[in-house]
Every structure is written in structure tokens, then in C-alpha cells.
CSV table of C-alpha atoms in Angstrom, one decimal:
chain,number,residue,atom,x,y,z
U,1,MET,CA,0.0,0.0,0.0
U,2,SER,CA,1.2,3.5,-0.8
U,3,PRO,CA,2.6,5.6,2.0
U,4,GLU,CA,1.0,8.6,0.2
U,5,SER,CA,-2.6,7.2,0.4
U,6,GLU,CA,-3.6,10.2,2.5
U,7,ALA,CA,-2.2,13.6,2.0
U,8,ASP,CA,-0.3,15.1,4.9
U,9,THR,CA,-2.4,17.5,6.9
U,10,PRO,CA,-0.9,20.4,8.8
U,11,GLY,CA,-1.6,20.6,12.4
U,12,GLU,CA,-2.3,23.6,14.6
U,13,SER,CA,1.3,24.5,15.3
U,14,ALA,CA,4.6,24.3,13.4
U,15,LEU,CA,7.2,22.0,14.9
U,16,PRO,CA,10.4,20.7,13.4
U,17,GLY,CA,10.7,17.0,12.8
U,18,THR,CA,8.5,16.3,9.7
U,19,LEU,CA,9.7,13.5,7.5
U,20,PRO,CA,11.6,14.3,4.3
U,21,ASP,CA,10.6,12.3,1.3
U,22,ALA,CA,13.8,10.3,1.1
U,23,LEU,CA,13.6,9.1,4.7
U,24,ARG,CA,9.9,8.4,4.3
U,25,ALA,CA,10.7,6.1,1.4
U,26,GLU,CA,13.5,4.5,3.3
U,27,LEU,CA,11.3,3.7,6.3
U,28,VAL,CA,8.7,2.1,4.1
U,29,ALA,CA,11.4,-0.1,2.5
U,30,PHE,CA,12.8,-0.9,6.0
U,31,ARG,CA,9.3,-2.0,7.2
U,32,ARG,CA,8.8,-4.2,4.1
U,33,ASP,CA,12.1,-5.9,4.7
U,34,LEU,CA,11.1,-6.7,8.3
U,35,HIS,CA,7.8,-7.9,7.0
U,36,MET,CA,9.5,-10.3,4.6
U,37,HIS,CA,11.8,-11.7,7.4
U,38,PRO,CA,9.7,-12.1,10.5
U,39,GLU,CA,11.3,-13.6,13.6
U,40,LEU,CA,9.7,-15.0,16.7
U,41,GLY,CA,10.2,-13.8,20.3
U,42,ASN,CA,13.8,-14.0,21.6
U,43,GLN,CA,14.9,-15.1,18.1
U,44,GLU,CA,15.0,-11.6,16.6
U,45,PHE,CA,18.7,-11.6,15.7
U,46,ARG,CA,18.3,-10.3,12.1
U,47,THR,CA,15.8,-7.7,13.2
U,48,THR,CA,18.1,-6.5,16.0
U,49,ALA,CA,21.1,-6.3,13.7
U,50,ALA,CA,19.1,-4.3,11.1
U,51,ILE,CA,18.0,-1.8,13.6
U,52,LYS,CA,21.4,-1.5,15.2
U,53,GLU,CA,23.1,-1.0,11.8
U,54,ARG,CA,20.8,1.8,10.8
U,55,LEU,CA,21.2,3.6,14.1
U,56,GLU,CA,24.9,3.3,14.0
U,57,ARG,CA,24.9,4.7,10.5
U,58,ALA,CA,23.2,7.8,12.0
U,59,GLY,CA,26.0,8.2,14.5
U,60,LEU,CA,24.2,6.7,17.4
U,61,LYS,CA,25.4,4.1,19.9
U,62,PRO,CA,22.7,1.4,20.4
U,63,ARG,CA,23.2,-1.2,23.1
U,64,VAL,CA,21.9,-4.8,22.5
U,65,LEU,CA,20.1,-6.1,25.5
U,66,PRO,CA,21.9,-8.7,27.6
U,67,ILE,CA,19.6,-11.5,26.4
U,68,GLY,CA,21.0,-11.0,22.9
U,69,THR,CA,18.0,-9.6,21.0
U,70,GLY,CA,16.4,-6.2,21.3
U,71,LEU,CA,18.3,-3.0,22.0
U,72,VAL,CA,18.1,0.5,23.5
U,73,CYS,CA,19.5,3.6,22.1
U,74,ASP,CA,19.9,7.1,23.7
U,75,ILE,CA,19.8,10.3,21.7
U,76,GLY,CA,21.3,13.4,23.2
U,77,THR,CA,22.8,11.9,26.4
U,78,GLY,CA,26.4,12.7,27.2
U,79,SER,CA,26.4,16.1,25.5
U,80,GLY,CA,26.7,17.9,28.7
U,81,GLN,CA,24.1,20.5,27.9
U,82,TRP,CA,21.5,19.4,30.4
U,83,SER,CA,21.9,20.0,34.1
U,84,GLY,CA,20.6,17.5,36.8
U,85,GLY,CA,21.1,14.5,34.6
U,86,PRO,CA,18.8,13.1,31.9
U,87,ARG,CA,15.1,13.1,32.4
U,88,MET,CA,14.4,11.0,29.4
U,89,LEU,CA,11.3,10.3,27.5
U,90,ALA,CA,11.4,6.7,26.3
U,91,LEU,CA,9.7,5.4,23.1
U,92,ARG,CA,9.0,1.7,23.0
U,93,ALA,CA,8.6,-0.7,20.0
U,94,ASP,CA,8.1,-4.5,20.0
U,95,ILE,CA,10.0,-6.3,17.3
U,96,ASP,CA,8.8,-10.0,17.3
U,97,ALA,CA,6.4,-11.7,14.9
U,98,LEU,CA,3.8,-14.4,15.2
U,99,PRO,CA,4.0,-18.2,14.5
U,100,ILE,CA,1.3,-18.1,11.7
U,101,PRO,CA,1.5,-18.3,7.9
U,102,ASP,CA,1.3,-15.1,5.8
U,103,THR,CA,-1.7,-15.7,3.6
U,104,LYS,CA,-1.5,-12.5,1.5
U,105,THR,CA,-1.5,-13.7,-2.1
U,106,GLU,CA,-0.7,-10.5,-4.1
U,107,CYS,CA,1.9,-8.8,-2.0
U,108,ALA,CA,5.5,-8.3,-3.1
U,109,TYR,CA,6.7,-8.1,0.5
U,110,ARG,CA,4.8,-11.0,2.0
U,111,SER,CA,6.7,-13.2,4.5
U,112,GLN,CA,9.5,-15.3,3.1
U,113,VAL,CA,9.6,-17.4,6.2
U,114,PRO,CA,7.2,-20.4,6.4
U,115,ASP,CA,4.6,-20.1,9.2
U,116,ARG,CA,5.9,-16.8,10.4
U,117,ALA,CA,4.2,-13.4,9.8
U,118,HIS,CA,4.2,-9.8,11.1
U,119,ALA,CA,0.4,-10.1,11.6
U,120,CYS,CA,0.2,-7.7,14.6
U,121,GLY,CA,2.0,-4.7,13.1
U,122,HIS,CA,5.2,-5.0,15.1
U,123,ASP,CA,7.2,-4.2,12.0
U,124,VAL,CA,5.3,-0.9,11.8
U,125,HIS,CA,5.9,-0.2,15.5
U,126,THR,CA,9.6,-0.9,15.0
U,127,THR,CA,9.9,1.3,12.0
U,128,VAL,CA,8.1,4.2,13.7
U,129,VAL,CA,10.5,4.2,16.6
U,130,LEU,CA,13.5,3.8,14.3
U,131,GLY,CA,12.3,6.7,12.1
U,132,THR,CA,11.7,8.8,15.2
U,133,GLY,CA,15.2,8.1,16.4
U,134,LEU,CA,16.7,9.1,13.0
U,135,VAL,CA,14.7,12.4,13.0
U,136,LEU,CA,15.5,13.2,16.6
U,137,ALA,CA,19.2,12.5,16.0
U,138,ALA,CA,19.2,15.0,13.1
U,139,LEU,CA,17.4,17.6,15.4
U,140,HIS,CA,20.0,17.0,18.1
U,141,GLU,CA,22.8,17.7,15.6
U,142,GLN,CA,21.1,21.0,14.8
U,143,GLY,CA,20.7,21.8,18.5
U,144,LEU,CA,16.9,21.5,18.3
U,145,LEU,CA,16.4,18.6,20.8
U,146,PRO,CA,15.7,20.1,24.2
U,147,ARG,CA,16.0,16.8,26.2
U,148,PRO,CA,17.4,13.3,25.7
U,149,VAL,CA,15.2,10.5,24.4
U,150,ARG,CA,15.6,6.8,24.7
U,151,LEU,CA,14.5,4.3,22.0
U,152,VAL,CA,13.5,0.9,23.3
U,153,PHE,CA,13.3,-2.0,20.9
U,154,GLN,CA,11.8,-4.8,22.9
U,155,PRO,CA,11.8,-8.5,22.0
U,156,ALA,CA,9.2,-11.2,22.7
U,157,GLU,CA,6.0,-9.2,23.3
U,158,GLU,CA,4.0,-12.2,22.0
U,159,VAL,CA,5.6,-14.6,24.5
U,160,LEU,CA,3.9,-14.5,27.9
U,161,PRO,CA,4.7,-12.9,30.2
U,162,GLY,CA,6.4,-10.7,27.6
U,163,GLY,CA,9.9,-9.5,26.9
U,164,ALA,CA,9.3,-6.2,28.7
U,165,ALA,CA,10.7,-7.8,31.9
U,166,ASP,CA,14.0,-8.6,30.1
U,167,ALA,CA,14.2,-5.1,28.7
U,168,ILE,CA,13.6,-3.5,32.1
U,169,GLU,CA,16.1,-5.8,33.8
U,170,GLY,CA,18.5,-4.8,31.0
U,171,GLY,CA,18.2,-1.1,32.0
U,172,ALA,CA,15.6,0.1,29.5
U,173,LEU,CA,14.0,2.3,32.1
U,174,ASP,CA,17.1,3.6,33.9
U,175,GLY,CA,16.9,7.4,33.8
U,176,VAL,CA,13.5,7.4,32.2
U,177,ARG,CA,10.7,9.6,33.5
U,178,ARG,CA,8.0,8.7,31.0
U,179,ILE,CA,7.4,6.1,28.3
U,180,LEU,CA,5.2,6.1,25.2
U,181,ALA,CA,4.1,3.5,22.6
U,182,VAL,CA,1.8,2.8,19.7
U,183,HIS,CA,-0.1,-0.2,18.6
U,184,CYS,CA,-1.5,-0.7,15.1
U,185,ASP,CA,-5.3,-0.6,15.0
U,186,PRO,CA,-7.0,-1.7,11.8
U,187,ARG,CA,-10.3,-0.2,12.9
U,188,VAL,CA,-8.8,3.4,12.8
U,189,ASP,CA,-8.0,5.2,9.6
U,190,ALA,CA,-4.4,5.9,8.7
U,191,GLY,CA,-3.7,9.5,9.6
U,192,ARG,CA,-5.6,9.2,13.0
U,193,ILE,CA,-5.0,7.8,16.4
U,194,GLY,CA,-7.2,6.4,19.2
U,195,LEU,CA,-6.7,7.5,22.8
U,196,ARG,CA,-8.2,7.0,26.2
U,197,VAL,CA,-7.2,7.7,29.8
U,198,GLY,CA,-7.1,4.7,32.0
U,199,PRO,CA,-7.2,1.0,30.9
U,200,ILE,CA,-6.7,0.7,27.1
U,201,THR,CA,-5.9,-3.1,27.0
U,202,SER,CA,-6.8,-6.0,29.3
U,203,ALA,CA,-4.9,-8.4,31.4
U,204,CYS,CA,-4.1,-11.7,29.7
U,205,ASP,CA,-3.1,-15.0,31.2
U,206,ARG,CA,-2.6,-18.5,29.7
U,207,LEU,CA,-4.3,-21.6,31.1
U,208,GLU,CA,-3.4,-25.3,30.4
U,209,ILE,CA,-5.3,-28.2,32.0
U,210,ALA,CA,-4.7,-31.9,32.0
U,211,LEU,CA,-7.6,-34.2,33.1
U,212,ASN,CA,-6.9,-37.8,34.0
U,213,GLY,CA,-8.8,-40.8,35.1
U,214,PRO,CA,-9.4,-44.5,34.4
U,215,GLY,CA,-10.8,-45.0,30.9
U,216,GLY,CA,-12.7,-47.9,29.5
U,217,HIS,CA,-15.3,-49.1,27.0
U,218,THR,CA,-18.1,-46.7,26.0
U,219,ALA,CA,-20.5,-49.5,26.8
U,220,ARG,CA,-19.7,-49.2,30.5
U,221,PRO,CA,-19.1,-45.5,31.2
U,222,HIS,CA,-20.3,-46.0,34.9
U,223,LEU,CA,-17.1,-48.0,35.5
U,224,THR,CA,-14.8,-45.2,34.2
U,225,THR,CA,-14.0,-41.5,34.6
U,226,ASP,CA,-15.8,-40.2,31.5
U,227,LEU,CA,-13.1,-37.7,30.6
U,228,VAL,CA,-14.6,-36.5,27.3
U,229,THR,CA,-17.8,-35.5,29.2
U,230,ALA,CA,-15.7,-34.1,32.0
U,231,ALA,CA,-13.6,-32.0,29.6
U,232,ALA,CA,-16.8,-30.8,27.8
U,233,ARG,CA,-18.3,-29.7,31.1
U,234,VAL,CA,-15.1,-27.8,32.1
U,235,VAL,CA,-15.3,-26.1,28.7
U,236,THR,CA,-19.0,-25.1,29.0
U,237,ASP,CA,-19.4,-24.6,32.8
U,238,VAL,CA,-16.2,-23.0,34.1
U,239,PRO,CA,-16.4,-19.7,32.1
U,240,PRO,CA,-19.9,-18.7,33.4
U,241,LEU,CA,-19.1,-20.0,36.9
U,242,VAL,CA,-16.0,-17.8,37.1
U,243,ALA,CA,-17.9,-14.8,35.6
U,244,ARG,CA,-20.5,-15.0,38.4
U,245,ARG,CA,-17.9,-14.8,41.1
U,246,VAL,CA,-16.5,-11.4,40.2
U,247,ASP,CA,-18.1,-8.0,39.6
U,248,SER,CA,-19.5,-8.3,36.0
U,249,ARG,CA,-17.9,-4.9,35.2
U,250,SER,CA,-14.5,-6.5,35.6
U,251,GLY,CA,-14.9,-8.3,32.2
U,252,LEU,CA,-13.2,-11.5,33.4
U,253,ALA,CA,-13.5,-13.9,30.5
U,254,LEU,CA,-12.1,-17.4,30.0
U,255,THR,CA,-12.0,-18.5,26.4
U,256,TRP,CA,-10.8,-21.9,25.1
U,257,GLY,CA,-8.4,-22.3,22.2
U,258,ARG,CA,-7.7,-26.1,22.3
U,259,ILE,CA,-9.3,-29.3,23.5
U,260,GLU,CA,-8.0,-32.7,22.8
U,261,SER,CA,-8.9,-36.2,24.0
U,262,GLY,CA,-9.3,-39.7,22.7
U,263,HIS,CA,-8.5,-41.7,19.6
U,264,ALA,CA,-11.4,-44.1,19.0
U,265,PRO,CA,-15.2,-43.8,19.0
U,266,ASN,CA,-15.8,-46.7,21.4
U,267,VAL,CA,-13.0,-46.0,23.9
U,268,ILE,CA,-13.3,-43.6,26.8
U,269,PRO,CA,-9.8,-42.1,27.1
U,270,GLN,CA,-7.6,-41.8,30.2
U,271,HIS,CA,-6.4,-38.3,29.4
U,272,ALA,CA,-7.7,-35.0,28.1
U,273,GLU,CA,-6.1,-31.6,27.6
U,274,LEU,CA,-7.5,-28.1,27.4
U,275,ALA,CA,-5.9,-24.7,26.9
U,276,GLY,CA,-7.2,-21.2,26.7
U,277,THR,CA,-6.7,-17.6,27.9
U,278,VAL,CA,-8.0,-15.6,30.8
U,279,ARG,CA,-8.7,-12.0,30.0
U,280,CYS,CA,-9.8,-9.2,32.4
U,281,LEU,CA,-10.5,-5.5,32.1
U,282,ASP,CA,-10.0,-4.8,35.8
U,283,LEU,CA,-6.6,-4.9,37.7
U,284,ASP,CA,-8.1,-6.0,41.0
U,285,ALA,CA,-10.1,-8.9,39.4
U,286,TRP,CA,-7.0,-9.9,37.5
U,287,ARG,CA,-5.2,-10.4,40.8
U,288,GLN,CA,-8.0,-12.7,42.0
U,289,ALA,CA,-8.3,-14.6,38.7
U,290,PRO,CA,-5.9,-17.5,39.3
U,291,ASP,CA,-7.6,-18.7,42.5
U,292,LEU,CA,-11.1,-18.2,41.0
U,293,VAL,CA,-10.4,-20.0,37.8
U,294,MET,CA,-8.5,-23.0,39.3
U,295,GLY,CA,-11.1,-23.4,42.0
U,296,ALA,CA,-13.9,-23.5,39.4
U,297,ILE,CA,-12.0,-26.1,37.3
U,298,ASP,CA,-11.4,-28.3,40.3
U,299,GLU,CA,-15.1,-28.1,41.3
U,300,ILE,CA,-16.4,-29.3,37.8
U,301,ALA,CA,-13.7,-31.9,37.4
U,302,ASP,CA,-14.5,-33.4,40.9
U,303,LEU,CA,-18.2,-33.8,39.8
U,304,TYR,CA,-17.0,-36.3,37.1
U,305,ARG,CA,-14.3,-37.9,39.3
U,306,ALA,CA,-11.5,-36.5,37.0
U,307,LYS,CA,-8.1,-35.5,38.4
U,308,SER,CA,-7.1,-32.1,37.2
U,309,GLU,CA,-3.6,-30.7,36.8
U,310,ILE,CA,-3.6,-27.0,36.1
U,311,THR,CA,-0.9,-24.8,34.8
U,312,TYR,CA,-1.8,-21.2,35.2
U,313,VAL,CA,0.7,-18.9,33.5
U,314,ARG,CA,0.6,-15.3,34.7
U,315,GLY,CA,0.7,-13.0,31.7
U,316,VAL,CA,0.3,-9.2,31.7
U,317,PRO,CA,-1.8,-6.7,33.6
U,318,PRO,CA,-3.9,-4.1,31.7
U,319,VAL,CA,-2.1,-1.2,30.1
U,320,VAL,CA,-3.4,1.8,32.1
U,321,ASN,CA,-2.8,5.1,30.3
U,322,GLU,CA,-1.6,7.8,32.7
U,323,VAL,CA,-3.4,11.2,32.3
U,324,THR,CA,-0.4,13.4,31.6
U,325,SER,CA,1.2,10.9,29.2
U,326,THR,CA,-2.1,10.6,27.3
U,327,GLU,CA,-2.5,14.3,27.1
U,328,LEU,CA,1.1,14.5,25.7
U,329,LEU,CA,0.2,12.1,22.9
U,330,GLN,CA,-2.9,14.0,22.1
U,331,ALA,CA,-1.1,17.4,22.1
U,332,ALA,CA,1.5,15.9,19.8
U,333,MET,CA,-1.0,14.5,17.4
U,334,VAL,CA,-3.0,17.8,17.4
U,335,ALA,CA,0.2,19.7,16.6
U,336,ARG,CA,0.9,17.5,13.6
U,337,ARG,CA,-2.6,16.7,12.2
U,338,GLY,CA,-5.2,18.8,14.0
U,339,THR,CA,-7.9,18.0,16.5
U,340,ASP,CA,-9.9,15.8,14.1
U,341,ALA,CA,-7.0,13.3,14.0
U,342,VAL,CA,-7.7,12.1,17.5
U,343,GLU,CA,-10.6,9.9,18.4
U,344,THR,CA,-11.6,8.2,21.6
U,345,THR,CA,-11.0,4.5,21.6
U,346,GLU,CA,-12.4,1.6,23.6
U,347,GLN,CA,-10.6,-0.7,26.1
U,348,SER,CA,-9.8,-3.9,24.2
U,349,LEU,CA,-9.6,-7.4,25.6
U,350,GLY,CA,-6.2,-7.8,24.0
U,351,GLY,CA,-3.1,-8.1,26.2
U,352,GLU,CA,0.1,-6.0,25.9
U,353,ASP,CA,3.3,-6.3,27.9
U,354,PHE,CA,3.8,-2.6,27.7
U,355,SER,CA,1.9,-2.7,31.0
U,356,TRP,CA,5.0,-3.8,32.8
U,357,TYR,CA,6.8,-0.6,32.0
U,358,LEU,CA,3.9,1.3,33.6
U,359,GLU,CA,4.4,-0.5,36.8
U,360,HIS,CA,7.6,1.6,37.1
U,361,VAL,CA,7.1,4.9,35.3
U,362,PRO,CA,4.1,6.8,33.9
U,363,GLY,CA,3.2,6.4,30.3
U,364,ALA,CA,0.6,5.8,27.6
U,365,MET,CA,-0.1,3.8,24.5
U,366,ALA,CA,-1.9,5.2,21.4
U,367,ARG,CA,-3.8,3.2,18.8
U,368,LEU,CA,-2.2,4.0,15.5
U,369,GLY,CA,-4.6,4.0,12.6
U,370,VAL,CA,-3.5,1.7,9.8
U,371,ARG,CA,-6.8,1.2,7.8
U,372,PRO,CA,-6.8,2.8,4.4
U,373,PRO,CA,-9.4,5.6,4.5
U,374,GLY,CA,-12.6,4.5,2.9
U,375,GLU,CA,-11.8,0.8,3.0
U,376,ARG,CA,-14.7,-1.1,4.7
U,377,THR,CA,-12.9,-4.4,5.1
U,378,VAL,CA,-11.1,-4.7,8.4
U,379,ARG,CA,-8.0,-6.9,8.3
U,380,ASP,CA,-7.9,-7.9,11.9
U,381,LEU,CA,-4.8,-8.4,14.0
U,382,HIS,CA,-3.3,-11.9,14.3
U,383,GLN,CA,-4.7,-12.9,10.9
U,384,GLY,CA,-2.5,-14.1,8.1
U,385,ASP,CA,-3.7,-11.5,5.6
U,386,PHE,CA,-3.0,-8.5,8.0
U,387,ASP,CA,-1.5,-5.5,6.3
U,388,VAL,CA,-1.4,-1.7,6.9
U,389,ASP,CA,-1.6,1.6,5.1
U,390,GLU,CA,2.0,2.6,5.3
U,391,HIS,CA,1.1,6.2,5.6
U,392,ALA,CA,0.8,5.3,9.3
U,393,ILE,CA,4.6,5.2,9.5
U,394,THR,CA,4.8,8.9,8.7
U,395,VAL,CA,2.0,9.7,11.2
U,396,GLY,CA,3.7,7.7,14.0
U,397,VAL,CA,7.1,9.2,13.5
U,398,GLU,CA,5.9,12.8,13.3
U,399,MET,CA,3.6,12.3,16.4
U,400,PHE,CA,6.5,10.8,18.4
U,401,THR,CA,8.9,13.6,17.4
U,402,ALA,CA,6.3,16.2,18.4
U,403,ALA,CA,5.8,14.4,21.7
U,404,ALA,CA,9.5,14.5,22.4
U,405,LEU,CA,9.7,18.2,21.7
U,406,ILE,CA,6.5,19.1,23.7
U,407,ASP,CA,7.5,16.9,26.6
U,408,ALA,CA,10.8,18.7,27.0
U,409,VAL,CA,9.1,22.0,27.8
U,410,GLN,CA,6.5,20.6,30.2
């Protein structure tokens, strides 16, 4: 898709840091290269090397995280022009892809790696933060960057509980006072962003269950533990049971993704497996979720004399946008594109490990519009045909550069 599908719209104030045509084209090419070579969480070696090389070519000194993938890069530190030490704004991108096939049929830059695809827009997030870094580095050389900025390229966002913890342990937040991020939203037109104060994503945990018991012949189910029925009842009864044990406004939802048991129609199996996710809109309910969910599973399994083994993998809390950080993103977008470029967005049930950064410093995430204006079909996230209007790259870069300039004078 063309990066020029929507004409640039001047905002309400003039700020430096707009994208020159040559850099705009380079960033589109960079994003397409990442799209063609997706890498899974903690395996993003090529992606890390590509980002590092481009930042070094701009005269910057990126540092690869201790785990070997992902990196951070400071712009403007060490110049000696700021008193009291750096009070950095950090800009975060996630760099990993998904383990699904790219199903786009007429796309010159579709994935070249079998069963791997950038189907969540992380290639766009990465390119936006990279482009912002290149623009800010140029502004710094001109003496136009008031405060230092850190770029955070984080691995393994798609791997619970997320690579944010490794980035934080590797020093990503040292000296940082605020952190911002974007996430592609195919429901929002390119050239616009969605914002909200407070929770913008949900908590997300992973659940795996093994049910066991003596099997037998389907002619004599009374002499067995009927595991197929037990598994079916866990699937159908546990979600509403859990939902009735918390405030309905918390949005606690258990959804199954896998159920497996048995091999023959006349044999009651000895083993069944289930897996799913637990999502929650409310932080307090999320903290109660493991005990509630595991207790409900045990109750239903006991009714059918099945023994349950539960693996509850804690994922991520909700991303809760802090007020000042959200206002900063809004001010930056208004400065670049005008008031009509910002819309109110809903809290989604998707999980995002950006939330872990917000346990340490204030911050906010914006939903970056990637839908071609006028297109009615929504290419949803985590689908093999997902793609974006690449004009969103320009929008994201210019918004982030404006945020860095505005934040410095607040």
C-alpha cells in the first residue's frame, strides 16, 4: 500500500521533525524488509542487527540487551548541555512476529519465512520508533532537541509474560521519566490515532489443563471416569461460573483455544487436555483470577471424578494510560494533524506487555490507525492477511517527534 494514500495534513502548530521524502521512502522499505523476514520472540537476531546498523549509521550508539535480542539507544545523552542528569522520554517498540503463515497472495513483500508473519504490526511499531530516532538524531545535531530521548526495541512481546521484563532488567528504564508506545489498530483510519485515559488493554493469562482418570469401554461409562464429558463440562461450565464470582464490570473472560482427547469412538480415554486464555478488564479482578479459575475447574472436574492438573501462566496486567502521558500524545497529534485526527477508543480485551513498564514509570499507548481511509474491510490483528496503510509510519514518526519536543518543555 502506498505511503501517500492520505495527503499530509498540517496541524495547529509548526514543529520541526517532519519526514523528508527520502527518509519516508527508506522507512517504508525498511518496514517491508522486516515484514519479509519475521522472527519469533527471543529469536529476533536479524531484526536486531538491522535496527542496530541503521542507528549506528546515523552516528548513534545502540546497546543490544543482555539477552541477545532487542536494544536500547539514547539520543542526546552525554552532550553535557542538560543539568541535573537526563530526564528521558522513552519510546518503545516491540520487534517480534507471530507463528502463523502469511496468507497475502498479491503482495511483493509477503513473508518469506514459512509459518511466520508480522500479523500484529510490530514491523510498523519498530519502523516508527526507528524513524523517530533518526529524525531526533538530526534535530540533536542542529541543537533542536531540548531533552534526551531513549529508544527501546523490545523482543518477545508475543511470548507471555512478555519481553518487557527482560528489557527492564537490562536497564531500559534507567533514567526514564515517561514512556510512550503505539499499537496498530485496523479499525482506525491511517492519519488518525485512538486514545483513552485509564485502561486501554486488558490483562491476559494462559491456562493449560490436564484431566486424568481410568478410561474404558463406551458400553460401560459407569465404570470409568468419562473424561470426554468431564472436559466438555469444564469447557462449558467454568467460564460462566467464574464470571458469576466477580463483579460483572471487571470483564473477566475465559476463552478456550484447544481441547484434545481420545482416539477411537468406542474407547473412553484416560487423558484430556484443554488450553485457553483468561482476560480481564480490571486490575483487582485480575489479581483474583488464578484462585477463582483454578477453584472452578477443580469443582467441575470433581463432579466427574476427574483429576485435574492446572498450569496457570501469569501474563500481563492491563495497560493503564496515565493522564499526563495521554495528554502528551494528544497534544503531539493535534500539533501535527489537527484536533480531528484524535478519536476516543475503547478498552480492548487484547493483552500487551507494555503494561509492565507502567508499573515503574508513567506512560501511555496510542492506537495508531492503519486502515486505508474509505476501506470497509477490516484486516484484523493476528490474521495471516493482515497489512497496513504505510502512511501510518509517517504519522507515527511525526507524532512521536512532536511528543519528544513538547514533553521537554512541560
